[in-house]
XYZ file of C-alpha atoms in Angstrom:
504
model
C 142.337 103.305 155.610
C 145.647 100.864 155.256
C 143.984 97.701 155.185
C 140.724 96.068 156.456
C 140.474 93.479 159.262
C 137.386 90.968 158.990
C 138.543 88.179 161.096
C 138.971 87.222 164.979
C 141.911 86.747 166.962
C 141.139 84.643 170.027
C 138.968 86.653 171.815
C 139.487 90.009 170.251
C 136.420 90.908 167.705
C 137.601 92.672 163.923
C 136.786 96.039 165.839
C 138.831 95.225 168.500
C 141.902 94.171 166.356
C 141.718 97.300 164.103
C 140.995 99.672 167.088
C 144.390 98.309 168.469
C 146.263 98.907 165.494
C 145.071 102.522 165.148
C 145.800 103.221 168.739
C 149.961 101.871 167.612
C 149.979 103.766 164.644
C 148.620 106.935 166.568
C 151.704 107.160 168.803
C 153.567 106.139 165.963
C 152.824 109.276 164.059
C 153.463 111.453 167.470
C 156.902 109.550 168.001
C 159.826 112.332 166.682
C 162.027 109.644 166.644
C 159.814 107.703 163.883
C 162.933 105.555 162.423
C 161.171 102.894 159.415
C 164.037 100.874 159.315
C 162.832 99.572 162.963
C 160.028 98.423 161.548
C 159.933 94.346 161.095
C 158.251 91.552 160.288
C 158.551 88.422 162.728
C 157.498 84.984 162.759
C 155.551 83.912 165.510
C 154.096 80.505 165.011
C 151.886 80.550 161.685
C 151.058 84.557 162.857
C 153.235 87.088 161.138
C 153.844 90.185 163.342
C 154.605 93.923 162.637
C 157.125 94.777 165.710
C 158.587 98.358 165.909
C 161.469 98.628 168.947
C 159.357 94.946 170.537
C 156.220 96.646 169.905
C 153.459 94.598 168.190
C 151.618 96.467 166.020
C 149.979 94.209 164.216
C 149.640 90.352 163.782
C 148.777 88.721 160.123
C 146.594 85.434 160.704
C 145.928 82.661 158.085
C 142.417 83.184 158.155
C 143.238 86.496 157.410
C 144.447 85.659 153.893
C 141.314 84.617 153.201
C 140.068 86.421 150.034
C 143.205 88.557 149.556
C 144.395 85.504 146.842
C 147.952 85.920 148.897
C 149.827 83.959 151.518
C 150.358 85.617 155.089
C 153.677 86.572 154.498
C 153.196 88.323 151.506
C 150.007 90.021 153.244
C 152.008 91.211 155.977
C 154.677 92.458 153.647
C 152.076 94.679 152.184
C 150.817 96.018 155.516
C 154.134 96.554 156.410
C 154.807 98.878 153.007
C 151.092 100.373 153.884
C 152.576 101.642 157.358
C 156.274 102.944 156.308
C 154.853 104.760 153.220
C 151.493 106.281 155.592
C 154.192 107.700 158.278
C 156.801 108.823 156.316
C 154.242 111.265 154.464
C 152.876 112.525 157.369
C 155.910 112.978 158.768
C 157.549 114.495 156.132
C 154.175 116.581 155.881
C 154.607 118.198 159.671
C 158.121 118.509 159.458
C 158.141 122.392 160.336
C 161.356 122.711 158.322
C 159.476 121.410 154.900
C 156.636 123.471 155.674
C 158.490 126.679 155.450
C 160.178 125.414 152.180
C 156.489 125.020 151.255
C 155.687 128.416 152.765
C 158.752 130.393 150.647
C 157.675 128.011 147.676
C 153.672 129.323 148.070
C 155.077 132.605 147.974
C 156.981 132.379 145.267
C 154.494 131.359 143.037
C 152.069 133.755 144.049
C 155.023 136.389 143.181
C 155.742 135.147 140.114
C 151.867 135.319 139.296
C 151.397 138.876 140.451
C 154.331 139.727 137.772
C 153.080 137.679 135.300
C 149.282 139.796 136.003
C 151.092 143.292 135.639
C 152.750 142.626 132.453
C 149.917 140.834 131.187
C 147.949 144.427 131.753
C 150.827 146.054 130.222
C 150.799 144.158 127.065
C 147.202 144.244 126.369
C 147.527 148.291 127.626
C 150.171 148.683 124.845
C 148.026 146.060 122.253
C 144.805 148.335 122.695
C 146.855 152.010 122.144
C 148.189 150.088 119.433
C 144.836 149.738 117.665
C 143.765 153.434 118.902
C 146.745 154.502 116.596
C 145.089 152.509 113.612
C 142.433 153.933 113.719
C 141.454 155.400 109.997
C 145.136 154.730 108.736
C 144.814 150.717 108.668
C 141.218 150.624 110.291
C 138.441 152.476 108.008
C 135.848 150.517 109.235
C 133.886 147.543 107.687
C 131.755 147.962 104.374
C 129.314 145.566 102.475
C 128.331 147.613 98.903
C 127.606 151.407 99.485
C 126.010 150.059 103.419
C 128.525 151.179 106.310
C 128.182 147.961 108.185
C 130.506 149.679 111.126
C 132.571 153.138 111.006
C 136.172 152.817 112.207
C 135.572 153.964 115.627
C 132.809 151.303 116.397
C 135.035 149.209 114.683
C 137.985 149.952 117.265
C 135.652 149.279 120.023
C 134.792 146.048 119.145
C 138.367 145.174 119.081
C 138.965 146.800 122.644
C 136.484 144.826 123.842
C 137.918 141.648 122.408
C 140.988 142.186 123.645
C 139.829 143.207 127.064
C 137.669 139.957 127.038
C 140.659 137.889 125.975
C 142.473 139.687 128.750
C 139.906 138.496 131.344
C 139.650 134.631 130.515
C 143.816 135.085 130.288
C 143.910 136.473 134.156
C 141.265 134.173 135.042
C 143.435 130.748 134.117
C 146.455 131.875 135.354
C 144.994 132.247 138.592
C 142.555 129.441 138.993
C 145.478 127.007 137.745
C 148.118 128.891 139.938
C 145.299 128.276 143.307
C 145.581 124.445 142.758
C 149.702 124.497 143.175
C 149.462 126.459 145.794
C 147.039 124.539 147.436
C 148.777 121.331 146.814
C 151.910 122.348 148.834
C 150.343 121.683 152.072
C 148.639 118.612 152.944
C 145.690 119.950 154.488
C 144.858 121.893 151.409
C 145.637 119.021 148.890
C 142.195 117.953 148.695
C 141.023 121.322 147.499
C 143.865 121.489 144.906
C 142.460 118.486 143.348
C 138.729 119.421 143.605
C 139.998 122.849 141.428
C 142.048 120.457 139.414
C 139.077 118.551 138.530
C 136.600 121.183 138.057
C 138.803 121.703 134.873
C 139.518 118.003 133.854
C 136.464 116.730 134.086
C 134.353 118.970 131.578
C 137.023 118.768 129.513
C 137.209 115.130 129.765
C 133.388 114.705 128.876
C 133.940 116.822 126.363
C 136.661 115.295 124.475
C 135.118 111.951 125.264
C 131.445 113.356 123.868
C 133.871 114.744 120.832
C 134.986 111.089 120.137
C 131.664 109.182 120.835
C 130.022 111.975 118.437
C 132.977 111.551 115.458
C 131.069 108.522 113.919
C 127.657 111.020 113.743
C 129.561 113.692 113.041
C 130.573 111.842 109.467
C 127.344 110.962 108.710
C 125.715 114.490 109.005
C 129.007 116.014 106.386
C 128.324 113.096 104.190
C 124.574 113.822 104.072
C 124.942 117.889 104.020
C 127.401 117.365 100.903
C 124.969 115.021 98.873
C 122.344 117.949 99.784
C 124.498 120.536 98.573
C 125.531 118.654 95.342
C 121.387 118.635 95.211
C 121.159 122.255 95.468
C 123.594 123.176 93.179
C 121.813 120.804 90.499
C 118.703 121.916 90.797
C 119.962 126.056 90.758
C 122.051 124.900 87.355
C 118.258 123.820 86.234
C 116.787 126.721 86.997
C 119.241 129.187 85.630
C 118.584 127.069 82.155
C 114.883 127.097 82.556
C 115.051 130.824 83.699
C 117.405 131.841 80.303
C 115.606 129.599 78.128
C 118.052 127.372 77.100
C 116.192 124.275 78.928
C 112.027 124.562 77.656
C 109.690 122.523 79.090
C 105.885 121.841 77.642
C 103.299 124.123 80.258
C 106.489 125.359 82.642
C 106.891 129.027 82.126
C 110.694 130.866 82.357
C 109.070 132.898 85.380
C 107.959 130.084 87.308
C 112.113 129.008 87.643
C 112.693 131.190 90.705
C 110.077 130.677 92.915
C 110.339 126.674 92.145
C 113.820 126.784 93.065
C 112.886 128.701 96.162
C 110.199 125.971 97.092
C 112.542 123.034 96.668
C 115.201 124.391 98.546
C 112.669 124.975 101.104
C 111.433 121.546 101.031
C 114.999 119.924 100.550
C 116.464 121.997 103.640
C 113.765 120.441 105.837
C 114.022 117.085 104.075
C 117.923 117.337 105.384
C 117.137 118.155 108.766
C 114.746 115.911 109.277
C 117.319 113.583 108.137
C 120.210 114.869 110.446
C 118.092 115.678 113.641
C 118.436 111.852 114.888
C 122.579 112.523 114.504
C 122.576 115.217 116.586
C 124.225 115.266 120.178
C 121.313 115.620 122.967
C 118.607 114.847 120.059
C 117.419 112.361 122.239
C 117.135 113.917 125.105
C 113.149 114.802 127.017
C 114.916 118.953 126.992
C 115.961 119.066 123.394
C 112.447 117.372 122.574
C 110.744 119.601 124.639
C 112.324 122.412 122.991
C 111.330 121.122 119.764
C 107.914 120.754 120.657
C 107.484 123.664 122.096
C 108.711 125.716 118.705
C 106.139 123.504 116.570
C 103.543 124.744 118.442
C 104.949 128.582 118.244
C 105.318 127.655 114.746
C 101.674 126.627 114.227
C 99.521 128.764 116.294
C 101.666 131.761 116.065
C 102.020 131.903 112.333
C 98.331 130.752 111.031
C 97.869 134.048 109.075
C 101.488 134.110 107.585
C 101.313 130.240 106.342
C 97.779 131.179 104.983
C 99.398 134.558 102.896
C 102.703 132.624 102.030
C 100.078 129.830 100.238
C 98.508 132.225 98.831
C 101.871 134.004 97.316
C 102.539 130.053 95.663
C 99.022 130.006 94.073
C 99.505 133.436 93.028
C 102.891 132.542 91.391
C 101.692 129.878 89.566
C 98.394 131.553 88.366
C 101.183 133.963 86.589
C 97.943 136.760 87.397
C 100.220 139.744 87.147
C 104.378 140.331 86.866
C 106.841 143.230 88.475
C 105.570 146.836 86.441
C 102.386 145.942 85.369
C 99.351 148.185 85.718
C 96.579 146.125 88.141
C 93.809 146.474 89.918
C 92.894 145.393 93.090
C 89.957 145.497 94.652
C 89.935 149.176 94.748
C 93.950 150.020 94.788
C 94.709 150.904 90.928
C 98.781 150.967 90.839
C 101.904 149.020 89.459
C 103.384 146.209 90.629
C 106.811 146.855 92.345
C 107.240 143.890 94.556
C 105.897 140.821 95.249
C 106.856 137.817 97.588
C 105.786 135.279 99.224
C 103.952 137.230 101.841
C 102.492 140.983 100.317
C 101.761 142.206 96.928
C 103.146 145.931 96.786
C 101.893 148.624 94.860
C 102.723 152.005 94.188
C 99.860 154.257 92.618
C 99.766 157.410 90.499
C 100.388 159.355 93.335
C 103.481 157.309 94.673
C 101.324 155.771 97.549
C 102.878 152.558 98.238
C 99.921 150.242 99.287
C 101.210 146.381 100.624
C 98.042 144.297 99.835
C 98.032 140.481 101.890
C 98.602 137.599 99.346
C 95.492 135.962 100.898
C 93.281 139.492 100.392
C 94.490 139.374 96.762
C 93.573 135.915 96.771
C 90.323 137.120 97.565
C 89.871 139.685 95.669
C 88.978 140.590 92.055
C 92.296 141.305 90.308
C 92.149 143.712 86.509
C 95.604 143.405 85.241
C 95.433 146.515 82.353
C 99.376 145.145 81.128
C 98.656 141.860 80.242
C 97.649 142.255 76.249
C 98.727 146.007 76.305
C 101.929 145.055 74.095
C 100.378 142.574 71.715
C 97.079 143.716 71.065
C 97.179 146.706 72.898
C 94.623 148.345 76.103
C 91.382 149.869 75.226
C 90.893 153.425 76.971
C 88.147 155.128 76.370
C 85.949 158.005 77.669
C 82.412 159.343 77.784
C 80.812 161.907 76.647
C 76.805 162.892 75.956
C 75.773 165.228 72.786
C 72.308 166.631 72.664
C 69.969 165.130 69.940
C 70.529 168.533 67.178
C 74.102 167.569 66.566
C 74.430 164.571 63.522
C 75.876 161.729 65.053
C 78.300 161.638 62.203
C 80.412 164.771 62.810
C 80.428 163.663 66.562
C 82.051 160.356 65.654
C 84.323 162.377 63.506
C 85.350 164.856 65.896
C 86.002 162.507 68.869
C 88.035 160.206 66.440
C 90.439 163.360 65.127
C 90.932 163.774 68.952
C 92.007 160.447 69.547
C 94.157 160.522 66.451
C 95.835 164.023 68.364
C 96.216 161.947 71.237
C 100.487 161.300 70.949
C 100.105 157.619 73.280
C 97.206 156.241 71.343
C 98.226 153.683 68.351
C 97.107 154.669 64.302
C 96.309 150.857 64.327
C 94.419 149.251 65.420
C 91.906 152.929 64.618
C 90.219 154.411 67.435
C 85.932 154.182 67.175
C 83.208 155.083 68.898
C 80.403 153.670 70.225
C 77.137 155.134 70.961
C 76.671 153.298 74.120
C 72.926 154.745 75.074
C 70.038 157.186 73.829
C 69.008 158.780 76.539
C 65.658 161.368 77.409
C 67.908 164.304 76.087
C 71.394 163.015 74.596
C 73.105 160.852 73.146
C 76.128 159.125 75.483
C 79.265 158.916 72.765
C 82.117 156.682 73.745
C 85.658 157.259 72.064
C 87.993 153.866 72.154
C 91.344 154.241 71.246
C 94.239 150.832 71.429
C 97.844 152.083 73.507
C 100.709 149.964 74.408
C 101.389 152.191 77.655
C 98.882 151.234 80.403
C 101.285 152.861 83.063
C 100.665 156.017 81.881
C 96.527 156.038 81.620
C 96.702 159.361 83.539
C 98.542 161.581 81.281
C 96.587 159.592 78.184
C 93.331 160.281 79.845
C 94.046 164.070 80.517
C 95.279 164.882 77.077
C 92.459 163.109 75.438
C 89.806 164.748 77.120
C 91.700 168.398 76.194
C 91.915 167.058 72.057
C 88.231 165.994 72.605
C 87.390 169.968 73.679
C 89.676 171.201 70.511
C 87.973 168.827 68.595
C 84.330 170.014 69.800
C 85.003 173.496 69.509
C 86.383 173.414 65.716
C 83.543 171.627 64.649
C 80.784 173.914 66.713
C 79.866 170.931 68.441
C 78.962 172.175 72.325
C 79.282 169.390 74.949
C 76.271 170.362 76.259
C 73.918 167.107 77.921
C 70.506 169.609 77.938
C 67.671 169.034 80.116
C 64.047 169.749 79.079
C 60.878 170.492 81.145
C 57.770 169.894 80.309
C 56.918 173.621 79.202
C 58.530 173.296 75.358
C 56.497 176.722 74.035
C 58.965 178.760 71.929
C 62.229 175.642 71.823
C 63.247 174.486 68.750
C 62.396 171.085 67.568
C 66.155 168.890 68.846
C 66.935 167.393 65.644
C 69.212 168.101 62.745
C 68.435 171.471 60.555
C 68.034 168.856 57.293
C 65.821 166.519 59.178
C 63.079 169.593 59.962
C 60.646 170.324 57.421
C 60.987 173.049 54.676
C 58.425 175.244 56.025
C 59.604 175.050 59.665
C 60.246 178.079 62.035
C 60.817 178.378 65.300
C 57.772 179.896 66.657
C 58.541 182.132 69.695
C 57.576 181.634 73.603
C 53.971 182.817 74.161
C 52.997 184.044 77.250
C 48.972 185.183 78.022
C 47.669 187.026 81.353
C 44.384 186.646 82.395
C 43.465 189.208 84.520
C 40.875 189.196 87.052
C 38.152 191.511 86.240
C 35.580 190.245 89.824
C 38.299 192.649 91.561
C-alpha cells in the first residue's frame, strides 16, 4: 500500500479513486520503457496531479490533506516519491539481467558454504585423531582420591562427543544464516529471509532484554547469597571452636557442634531461598507455581516416614544416648555403633552382621548402652553358675573369684564378688561380678571366664554339678557340709525288701 485515499472526488467514491490509481500503476509496472524522470507533478486549479507522458495518475485534493498535518503540494510530493521508489524496485527486481547476477551470486554463496562444510569436517576429523593420539600420554583419565571417576578411554569419548556436538551446532548456523542471504536475493523469497532472520533475533532479543530487566534482581539475590555465606562461614568458625573446645558453653556438649551446624545450615539455606524465590525470573508465573506446588506435596506425602526417622535422628542427637564404637543394645540387636545419621542407626555385631535400625524404631525402642561408664567406673559382667548344697559356700566364692582374677580383661580394682543370687530346691545359684573397661570385647571375656571358672572348680574339687533329688532318699547322704553332720553320722546304705507272694 503507497498511500490511503478517504475522500471523494466529484462523483468518484474513495474506492473508485484508489481502484483507478492501481489500474495506472499496473501498466506502469508492465511498461519496459518505465522512465521516472517522466514522472511530474502539475498544477491544476487547487488539485495537484501525478502525470506520466499526459497520463493522470493521480490527483491530490485539499480535502485530502486533511489529517496528514501537510499541505497538498507537499502530499503529492510524497506520493510522487511513493511511486518512483515502488517501480524502480520492482523493476529493478524483474530485470532478467539482475536476476542472473542474483542467480551466479546464490550460487556462489552456496559454494562457498559447501567449502566452508568440508573443511569444517576436516578440522574437527583432524581435532578428534588429535585427542585419539592423547590418549594415556596427556589423557590418563579423571581421578577424585583413590575413586577412578572416568578411565582415559571414557574420558576420550566424552571429548569426541563434545567436539562432534560442537561440530553440529557449527554446521547448523552456517547454514541456517547462509538460507536467509540466499533467500534475500530474490524478491519473492525476501519475506522468508526475514522470517529466518527473525526466528534468530527475536529470542535473542527477549533474551537480552529479559537479561537487562532481570540485572536489578539479579543484584539483589548476590547481595543476599553473600550475607548468607558470610553467615555460614560464622557459624562453621563457631562450631569448629565449640567442637575443639576452645569456645565452652554451660549444658552444650563438644558433640552436639556438628549436627547443630548441620541443622542451621539447613534452616538458613531455606531461610535464603525463601528469601530469593520472589527475585527469581518466572517466580511469578501460574507454571513455576504449579511446579512448586506440586513438589510440596511430593515432599509431604511422599516422605512422611523419612521426616518422622530424620526427627527422630535430632532427638536422638541431642539425648547424646550412645556415640560411634560403643557397645548397645537395641531391642534385640547387641552390636557397636559404626554409623549414625540423620536417618538409620548402623550396627555391626559380633559376627560382623551389619544391622541398619530406623531412627524412629530406636526411638521406640529400649536402648542398653554397655560403653557409657565402662571407662570411668567400669561394666559389670558377670555369669551364673549353681553348686549343690554339700559344697561350703566359702570355697565357692573363693574359687569363682581366683577365676575372675585369671581372667586377663577383668580390672584388680574395683575386686570381682559374688553374689548368691537364689537358694533353690537343690543348689545354690552363685553369681561371679567382675568391673572391665572393654565392653567391645564381652565375647572373648565371657568365654575365657567361664574356662578359669572350670580350672578354678576342678583345683578345688568343687563339681559344677546342679543335682536333682526324688522323693526316694534311702541310702543318699545327708547334702550338707562334712563339719555340719553329726559325729556319729554314716551314710546308711540303700535298702531294698521283696515281698513275695506266697497265695501263688
Amino acid at each position: 500500500t503507497l498511500w490511503v485515499i478517504s475522500s471523494p472526488s466529484g462523483i468518484f467514491s474513495p474506492s473508485d479513486r484508489a481502484s483507478a490509481v492501481t489500474e495506472h500503476l499496473k501498466s506502469l509496472s508492465k511498461d519496459t520503457q518505465w522512465n521516472a524522470p517522466q514522472l511530474k507533478l502539475r498544477q491544476n486549479g487547487q488539485n495537484i496531479d501525478l502525470v506520466y507522458r499526459e497520463l493522470v495518475l493521480a490527483t491530490v485534493q485539499p480535502q485530502d490533506t486533511v489529517n496528514s498535518g501537510m499541505n497538498a503540494e507537499q502530499l503529492a510530493q510524497e506520493h510522487w516519491i511513493s511511486v518512483v521508489k515502488s517501480l524502480n524496485q520492482y523493476h529493478a527486481d524483474n530485470d532478467w539481467s539482475l536476476w542472473l547476477k542474483k542467480l551466479g551470486l546464490a550460487l556462489l554463496v552456496l559454494t562457498l558454504v559447501l567449502v566452508m562444510v568440508k573443511y569444517i569436517n576436516r578440522f574437527f576429523k583432524w581435532l578428534s585423531h588429535q585427542i585419539e593420539l592423547k590418549k594415556d600420554t596427556s589423557i590418563h583419565g579423571i581421578k577424585w582420591n583413590d575413586y577412578a571417576l572416568l578411565d582415559a578411554q571414557k574420558q576420550v569419548n566424552i571429548y569426541l562427543w563434545g567436539i562432534k556436538i560442537i561440530k553440529i551446532i557449527i554446521l547448523a548456523l552456517l547454514v541456517y544464516l547462509a538460507l536467509p542471504v540466499v533467500f534475500g536475493l530474490f524478491p519473492q523469497s525476501q519475506q522468508l529471509a526475514q522470517t529466518l532472520f527473525q526466528y534468530i533475533l527475536d529470542p535473542l532479543k527477549r533474551i537480552g532484554y529479559g537479561l537487562w530487566d532481570f540485572l536489578p534482581n539479579l543484584m539483589t539475590i548476590i547481595v543476599i547469597s553473600l550475607v548468607a555465606r558470610y553467615a555460614l562461614m560464622g557459624i562453621s568458625y563457631l562450631k569448629e571452636e565449640i567442637k575443639l573446645g576452645h569456645l565452652k558453653i554451660n549444658g552444650f556438649y563438644p558433640d552436639w557442634a556438628t549436627p547443630t551446624f548441620q541443622i542451621a545450615r539447613v534452616l538458613l539455606i531455606a531461610f535464603t531461598f525463601v528469601v530469593i524465590f520472589p527475585y527469581l525470573p518466572g517466580s511469578d508465573s501460574p507454571v513455576f507455581q504449579g511446579v512448586s506446588v506440586f513438589l510440596g506435596f511430593l515432599f509431604t506425602f511422599g516422605s512422611a516416614g523419612s521426616l518422622s526417622n530424620i526427627v527422630a535422628g535430632i532427638v536422638l542427637t541431642y539425648m547424646r544416648l550412645f556415640h560411634l564404637g560403643d557397645r548397645v543394645r537395641i531391642g534385640d540387636t547387641v552390636g557397636d555403633v559404626v554409623e549414625k545419621n540423620m536417618l538409620v542407626t548402623r550396627i555391626k555385631t559380633i559376627k560382623n552382621e551389619l544391622i541398619s535400625i530406623p531412627n524412629a524404631s530406636v526411638m521406640n525402642s529400649h536402648t542398653i548402652n554397655y560403653s557409657a561408664e565402662a571407662k570411668d567406673k567400669g561394666l559389670i559382667l558377670h555369669s551364673t553358675v549353681t553348686i549343690g548344697y554339700d559344697v561350703p559356700w566359702r570355697e565357692v566364692h573363693q574359687a569363682l573369684i581366683h577365676a575372675a582374677n585369671k581372667t586377663s580383661l577383668i580390672l584388680d580394682q574395683p575386686a570381682p564378688f559374688v553374689l548368691q543370687t537364689s537358694l533353690d530346691d537343690f543348689y545354690i545359684a552363685y553369681q561371679i561380678n567382675g568391673y572391665t573397661q572393654h565392653p567391645n570385647q564381652q565375647a572373648s571375656i565371657y568365654s575365657e571366664l567361664h574356662q578359669n571358672i572350670q580350672d578354678s572348680c576342678i583345683e578345688a574339687g568343687i563339681e559344677i554339678l546342679s543335682p536333682h533329688y526324688r522323693a526316694l532318699r534311702d541310702g543318699n547322704d545327708l547334702a550338707m557340709p562334712n563339719d555340719a553332720k553329726p559325729n556319729n553320722h554314716s551314710t546308711p546304705s540303700f535298702r531294698v525288701s521283696v515281698q513275695r507272694n506266697t497265695e501263688l
